[in-house]
Amino acid sequence: MKNENSMLICPVCKGKIALNHETYICESGHCYDIAREGYVNLLTVNQKKSNSPGDNKIMMNARKDFLEKGYYDVLIDEIDKEIKLEDTVESCVDIGCGEGYYTSKFRELNKNINFIGMDISKEAIKKASKRREDIIWVVGGSNNIPIMNNSIDIIVQIFAPHNVDEYLRIMKTDAKLITVTPGEEHLLKLKELLYEDVYLNDQKYINDERLSVVKEDRVSMKINVSSGDDISNLLKMTPYYYRTNEDKIEELCKLEKLETEIDFNIRVYKRK
């Protein structure tokens, strides 16, 4: 990650930062070194609620291994269609990018766009930065996004927390916000194997008077998880792993195949 004309700003004073050798420096003299792995940490201490914010290593490793098998690649296809609808897109940020699987795929499919992958987890960004060097990888939080005002054409948010105030600040006038949230039947069969009483997922969307929903799609299909390791990884990348008794987990992980629903809600927003 080396971009002398980056869209990044100092998280302390909000001034633009410029690259000087291996360090980003703002006009006030705040310095941020590029890590050996190629990312920059712009998460200040007062933004942390723990020593290692974000997902834990079990969840990160499971998600990385599971996604790389292609089970959720339908999301890449659907979001890429939205990215390609606009001819003038110059910049895209993936908020809560995790280990960078989706960000890297979007970059591979759109080589003329500048991509930023941002996550609050330093460990996740370390993993992400090993995927591609032509993406700006940033440790940062959604409550204080270290990106310039009015500089982003597309924000992608997949299963991640949001902050509309910050989104509107960094979005260009005609920018898009693309969000992905779990549909009501997402991983329904998996839940049926774990719990006696199974409820459909609550539907939670961004609802802000400053944004209009210009498109809404539901992507629902069944996948065949084809190995015990993949089933174990699927479980570990969900909150259910931490809410289920060990006997049920052990029973599930003995399976060698699992057919379950995947169900995604994709929404596209623009400014009103």
PDB file of N, CA and C in Angstrom, residues 135-193:
ATOM      1  N   ILE A 135      -4.330  -2.002  -2.825  1.00  0.00           N
ATOM      2  CA  ILE A 135      -5.457  -1.509  -2.033  1.00  0.00           C
ATOM      3  C   ILE A 135      -4.886  -0.779  -0.826  1.00  0.00           C
ATOM      4  N   ILE A 136      -5.501   0.325  -0.438  1.00  0.00           N
ATOM      5  CA  ILE A 136      -5.094   1.039   0.772  1.00  0.00           C
ATOM      6  C   ILE A 136      -5.773   0.355   1.954  1.00  0.00           C
ATOM      7  N   TRP A 137      -4.997  -0.321   2.781  1.00  0.00           N
ATOM      8  CA  TRP A 137      -5.530  -1.044   3.938  1.00  0.00           C
ATOM      9  C   TRP A 137      -5.355  -0.203   5.196  1.00  0.00           C
ATOM     10  N   VAL A 138      -6.446  -0.013   5.921  1.00  0.00           N
ATOM     11  CA  VAL A 138      -6.449   0.929   7.044  1.00  0.00           C
ATOM     12  C   VAL A 138      -7.098   0.300   8.275  1.00  0.00           C
ATOM     13  N   VAL A 139      -6.426   0.425   9.412  1.00  0.00           N
ATOM     14  CA  VAL A 139      -7.077   0.130  10.687  1.00  0.00           C
ATOM     15  C   VAL A 139      -7.805   1.401  11.113  1.00  0.00           C
ATOM     16  N   GLY A 140      -9.123   1.315  11.226  1.00  0.00           N
ATOM     17  CA  GLY A 140      -9.910   2.495  11.579  1.00  0.00           C
ATOM     18  C   GLY A 140     -11.320   2.090  11.948  1.00  0.00           C
ATOM     19  N   GLY A 141     -12.025   2.992  12.629  1.00  0.00           N
ATOM     20  CA  GLY A 141     -13.379   2.706  13.080  1.00  0.00           C
ATOM     21  C   GLY A 141     -14.417   3.528  12.348  1.00  0.00           C
ATOM     22  N   SER A 142     -15.642   3.008  12.297  1.00  0.00           N
ATOM     23  CA  SER A 142     -16.711   3.689  11.555  1.00  0.00           C
ATOM     24  C   SER A 142     -17.202   4.951  12.245  1.00  0.00           C
ATOM     25  N   ASN A 143     -16.864   5.141  13.518  1.00  0.00           N
ATOM     26  CA  ASN A 143     -17.284   6.359  14.215  1.00  0.00           C
ATOM     27  C   ASN A 143     -16.336   7.526  13.987  1.00  0.00           C
ATOM     28  N   ASN A 144     -15.199   7.257  13.396  1.00  0.00           N
ATOM     29  CA  ASN A 144     -14.225   8.314  13.095  1.00  0.00           C
ATOM     30  C   ASN A 144     -13.440   7.865  11.863  1.00  0.00           C
ATOM     31  N   ILE A 145     -14.116   7.872  10.723  1.00  0.00           N
ATOM     32  CA  ILE A 145     -13.515   7.336   9.500  1.00  0.00           C
ATOM     33  C   ILE A 145     -12.407   8.275   9.012  1.00  0.00           C
ATOM     34  N   PRO A 146     -11.173   7.788   8.895  1.00  0.00           N
ATOM     35  CA  PRO A 146     -10.047   8.664   8.536  1.00  0.00           C
ATOM     36  C   PRO A 146      -9.936   8.901   7.027  1.00  0.00           C
ATOM     37  N   ILE A 147     -11.023   9.421   6.448  1.00  0.00           N
ATOM     38  CA  ILE A 147     -11.096   9.669   5.007  1.00  0.00           C
ATOM     39  C   ILE A 147     -11.615  11.081   4.775  1.00  0.00           C
ATOM     40  N   MET A 148     -11.129  11.721   3.728  1.00  0.00           N
ATOM     41  CA  MET A 148     -11.473  13.110   3.428  1.00  0.00           C
ATOM     42  C   MET A 148     -12.963  13.293   3.158  1.00  0.00           C
ATOM     43  N   ASN A 149     -13.458  14.494   3.459  1.00  0.00           N
ATOM     44  CA  ASN A 149     -14.834  14.864   3.128  1.00  0.00           C
ATOM     45  C   ASN A 149     -15.069  14.765   1.619  1.00  0.00           C
ATOM     46  N   ASN A 150     -16.262  14.326   1.245  1.00  0.00           N
ATOM     47  CA  ASN A 150     -16.708  14.361  -0.160  1.00  0.00           C
ATOM     48  C   ASN A 150     -15.706  13.728  -1.130  1.00  0.00           C
ATOM     49  N   SER A 151     -15.159  12.584  -0.760  1.00  0.00           N
ATOM     50  CA  SER A 151     -14.107  11.975  -1.589  1.00  0.00           C
ATOM     51  C   SER A 151     -14.452  10.581  -2.109  1.00  0.00           C
ATOM     52  N   ILE A 152     -15.553   9.997  -1.644  1.00  0.00           N
ATOM     53  CA  ILE A 152     -15.843   8.593  -1.943  1.00  0.00           C
ATOM     54  C   ILE A 152     -17.061   8.472  -2.860  1.00  0.00           C
ATOM     55  N   ASP A 153     -16.926   7.654  -3.896  1.00  0.00           N
ATOM     56  CA  ASP A 153     -18.035   7.400  -4.827  1.00  0.00           C
ATOM     57  C   ASP A 153     -18.940   6.263  -4.362  1.00  0.00           C
ATOM     58  N   ILE A 154     -18.343   5.230  -3.775  1.00  0.00           N
ATOM     59  CA  ILE A 154     -19.119   4.072  -3.332  1.00  0.00           C
ATOM     60  C   ILE A 154     -18.622   3.607  -1.970  1.00  0.00           C
ATOM     61  N   ILE A 155     -19.561   3.427  -1.040  1.00  0.00           N
ATOM     62  CA  ILE A 155     -19.278   2.778   0.237  1.00  0.00           C
ATOM     63  C   ILE A 155     -19.926   1.401   0.200  1.00  0.00           C
ATOM     64  N   VAL A 156     -19.153   0.382   0.555  1.00  0.00           N
ATOM     65  CA  VAL A 156     -19.683  -0.974   0.685  1.00  0.00           C
ATOM     66  C   VAL A 156     -19.631  -1.358   2.160  1.00  0.00           C
ATOM     67  N   GLN A 157     -20.734  -1.876   2.664  1.00  0.00           N
ATOM     68  CA  GLN A 157     -20.815  -2.289   4.068  1.00  0.00           C
ATOM     69  C   GLN A 157     -21.490  -3.656   4.120  1.00  0.00           C
ATOM     70  N   ILE A 158     -20.706  -4.688   4.392  1.00  0.00           N
ATOM     71  CA  ILE A 158     -21.207  -6.066   4.409  1.00  0.00           C
ATOM     72  C   ILE A 158     -21.167  -6.596   5.837  1.00  0.00           C
ATOM     73  N   PHE A 159     -22.331  -6.810   6.423  1.00  0.00           N
ATOM     74  CA  PHE A 159     -22.435  -7.348   7.788  1.00  0.00           C
ATOM     75  C   PHE A 159     -21.566  -6.556   8.768  1.00  0.00           C
ATOM     76  N   ALA A 160     -21.612  -5.253   8.698  1.00  0.00           N
ATOM     77  CA  ALA A 160     -20.747  -4.426   9.538  1.00  0.00           C
ATOM     78  C   ALA A 160     -21.557  -3.307  10.188  1.00  0.00           C
ATOM     79  N   PRO A 161     -21.072  -2.763  11.309  1.00  0.00           N
ATOM     80  CA  PRO A 161     -21.742  -1.619  11.937  1.00  0.00           C
ATOM     81  C   PRO A 161     -21.674  -0.396  11.030  1.00  0.00           C
ATOM     82  N   HIS A 162     -22.601   0.545  11.233  1.00  0.00           N
ATOM     83  CA  HIS A 162     -22.616   1.728  10.378  1.00  0.00           C
ATOM     84  C   HIS A 162     -22.688   3.006  11.205  1.00  0.00           C
ATOM     85  N   ASN A 163     -22.290   4.100  10.576  1.00  0.00           N
ATOM     86  CA  ASN A 163     -22.416   5.436  11.151  1.00  0.00           C
ATOM     87  C   ASN A 163     -22.787   6.375  10.008  1.00  0.00           C
ATOM     88  N   VAL A 164     -24.068   6.711   9.920  1.00  0.00           N
ATOM     89  CA  VAL A 164     -24.560   7.476   8.770  1.00  0.00           C
ATOM     90  C   VAL A 164     -23.931   8.861   8.713  1.00  0.00           C
ATOM     91  N   ASP A 165     -23.723   9.498   9.861  1.00  0.00           N
ATOM     92  CA  ASP A 165     -23.102  10.829   9.863  1.00  0.00           C
ATOM     93  C   ASP A 165     -21.745  10.795   9.172  1.00  0.00           C
ATOM     94  N   GLU A 166     -20.950   9.801   9.503  1.00  0.00           N
ATOM     95  CA  GLU A 166     -19.629   9.676   8.895  1.00  0.00           C
ATOM     96  C   GLU A 166     -19.733   9.292   7.419  1.00  0.00           C
ATOM     97  N   TYR A 167     -20.670   8.451   7.085  1.00  0.00           N
ATOM     98  CA  TYR A 167     -20.858   8.086   5.679  1.00  0.00           C
ATOM     99  C   TYR A 167     -21.177   9.317   4.834  1.00  0.00           C
ATOM    100  N   LEU A 168     -22.114  10.118   5.311  1.00  0.00           N
ATOM    101  CA  LEU A 168     -22.512  11.309   4.555  1.00  0.00           C
ATOM    102  C   LEU A 168     -21.361  12.300   4.431  1.00  0.00           C
ATOM    103  N   ARG A 169     -20.518  12.344   5.432  1.00  0.00           N
ATOM    104  CA  ARG A 169     -19.371  13.262   5.384  1.00  0.00           C
ATOM    105  C   ARG A 169     -18.403  12.883   4.274  1.00  0.00           C
ATOM    106  N   ILE A 170     -18.135  11.600   4.105  1.00  0.00           N
ATOM    107  CA  ILE A 170     -17.118  11.192   3.127  1.00  0.00           C
ATOM    108  C   ILE A 170     -17.694  10.963   1.733  1.00  0.00           C
ATOM    109  N   MET A 171     -19.018  10.848   1.613  1.00  0.00           N
ATOM    110  CA  MET A 171     -19.640  10.568   0.311  1.00  0.00           C
ATOM    111  C   MET A 171     -19.669  11.802  -0.579  1.00  0.00           C
ATOM    112  N   LYS A 172     -19.363  11.606  -1.860  1.00  0.00           N
ATOM    113  CA  LYS A 172     -19.599  12.656  -2.846  1.00  0.00           C
ATOM    114  C   LYS A 172     -21.111  12.866  -2.996  1.00  0.00           C
ATOM    115  N   THR A 173     -21.484  13.940  -3.656  1.00  0.00           N
ATOM    116  CA  THR A 173     -22.903  14.293  -3.769  1.00  0.00           C
ATOM    117  C   THR A 173     -23.742  13.173  -4.363  1.00  0.00           C
ATOM    118  N   ASP A 174     -23.229  12.512  -5.394  1.00  0.00           N
ATOM    119  CA  ASP A 174     -23.998  11.464  -6.076  1.00  0.00           C
ATOM    120  C   ASP A 174     -23.501  10.060  -5.731  1.00  0.00           C
ATOM    121  N   ALA A 175     -22.868   9.923  -4.571  1.00  0.00           N
ATOM    122  CA  ALA A 175     -22.287   8.637  -4.183  1.00  0.00           C
ATOM    123  C   ALA A 175     -23.355   7.609  -3.814  1.00  0.00           C
ATOM    124  N   LYS A 176     -22.940   6.344  -3.852  1.00  0.00           N
ATOM    125  CA  LYS A 176     -23.801   5.229  -3.455  1.00  0.00           C
ATOM    126  C   LYS A 176     -23.312   4.628  -2.141  1.00  0.00           C
ATOM    127  N   LEU A 177     -24.263   4.169  -1.347  1.00  0.00           N
ATOM    128  CA  LEU A 177     -23.971   3.334  -0.187  1.00  0.00           C
ATOM    129  C   LEU A 177     -24.630   1.980  -0.433  1.00  0.00           C
ATOM    130  N   ILE A 178     -23.824   0.920  -0.461  1.00  0.00           N
ATOM    131  CA  ILE A 178     -24.333  -0.435  -0.697  1.00  0.00           C
ATOM    132  C   ILE A 178     -24.183  -1.229   0.596  1.00  0.00           C
ATOM    133  N   THR A 179     -25.298  -1.710   1.138  1.00  0.00           N
ATOM    134  CA  THR A 179     -25.252  -2.469   2.387  1.00  0.00           C
ATOM    135  C   THR A 179     -25.747  -3.895   2.168  1.00  0.00           C
ATOM    136  N   VAL A 180     -25.170  -4.806   2.937  1.00  0.00           N
ATOM    137  CA  VAL A 180     -25.622  -6.199   2.938  1.00  0.00           C
ATOM    138  C   VAL A 180     -25.918  -6.596   4.376  1.00  0.00           C
ATOM    139  N   THR A 181     -27.139  -7.090   4.610  1.00  0.00           N
ATOM    140  CA  THR A 181     -27.546  -7.567   5.929  1.00  0.00           C
ATOM    141  C   THR A 181     -28.151  -8.963   5.786  1.00  0.00           C
ATOM    142  N   PRO A 182     -28.179  -9.742   6.878  1.00  0.00           N
ATOM    143  CA  PRO A 182     -28.749 -11.095   6.782  1.00  0.00           C
ATOM    144  C   PRO A 182     -30.247 -11.051   6.513  1.00  0.00           C
ATOM    145  N   GLY A 183     -30.712 -11.869   5.566  1.00  0.00           N
ATOM    146  CA  GLY A 183     -32.140 -12.031   5.348  1.00  0.00           C
ATOM    147  C   GLY A 183     -32.752 -12.867   6.455  1.00  0.00           C
ATOM    148  N   GLU A 184     -34.067 -12.928   6.496  1.00  0.00           N
ATOM    149  CA  GLU A 184     -34.739 -13.577   7.622  1.00  0.00           C
ATOM    150  C   GLU A 184     -34.456 -15.079   7.697  1.00  0.00           C
ATOM    151  N   GLU A 185     -34.124 -15.720   6.574  1.00  0.00           N
ATOM    152  CA  GLU A 185     -33.871 -17.163   6.589  1.00  0.00           C
ATOM    153  C   GLU A 185     -32.387 -17.512   6.466  1.00  0.00           C
ATOM    154  N   HIS A 186     -31.517 -16.544   6.683  1.00  0.00           N
ATOM    155  CA  HIS A 186     -30.083 -16.800   6.535  1.00  0.00           C
ATOM    156  C   HIS A 186     -29.628 -17.878   7.524  1.00  0.00           C
ATOM    157  N   LEU A 187     -29.022 -18.934   6.998  1.00  0.00           N
ATOM    158  CA  LEU A 187     -28.496 -20.066   7.766  1.00  0.00           C
ATOM    159  C   LEU A 187     -29.576 -20.752   8.603  1.00  0.00           C
ATOM    160  N   LEU A 188     -30.786 -20.824   8.068  1.00  0.00           N
ATOM    161  CA  LEU A 188     -31.914 -21.384   8.813  1.00  0.00           C
ATOM    162  C   LEU A 188     -31.681 -22.846   9.198  1.00  0.00           C
ATOM    163  N   LYS A 189     -31.225 -23.659   8.256  1.00  0.00           N
ATOM    164  CA  LYS A 189     -31.002 -25.077   8.555  1.00  0.00           C
ATOM    165  C   LYS A 189     -29.925 -25.246   9.616  1.00  0.00           C
ATOM    166  N   LEU A 190     -28.893 -24.434   9.557  1.00  0.00           N
ATOM    167  CA  LEU A 190     -27.841 -24.490  10.576  1.00  0.00           C
ATOM    168  C   LEU A 190     -28.442 -24.248  11.950  1.00  0.00           C
ATOM    169  N   LYS A 191     -29.305 -23.243  12.063  1.00  0.00           N
ATOM    170  CA  LYS A 191     -29.931 -22.937  13.352  1.00  0.00           C
ATOM    171  C   LYS A 191     -30.857 -24.062  13.807  1.00  0.00           C
ATOM    172  N   GLU A 192     -31.544 -24.703  12.864  1.00  0.00           N
ATOM    173  CA  GLU A 192     -32.450 -25.803  13.223  1.00  0.00           C
ATOM    174  C   GLU A 192     -31.692 -26.986  13.826  1.00  0.00           C
ATOM    175  N   LEU A 193     -30.449 -27.156  13.422  1.00  0.00           N
ATOM    176  CA  LEU A 193     -29.634 -28.233  13.981  1.00  0.00           C
ATOM    177  C   LEU A 193     -29.083 -27.892  15.361  1.00  0.00           C
TER     178      LEU A 193
END
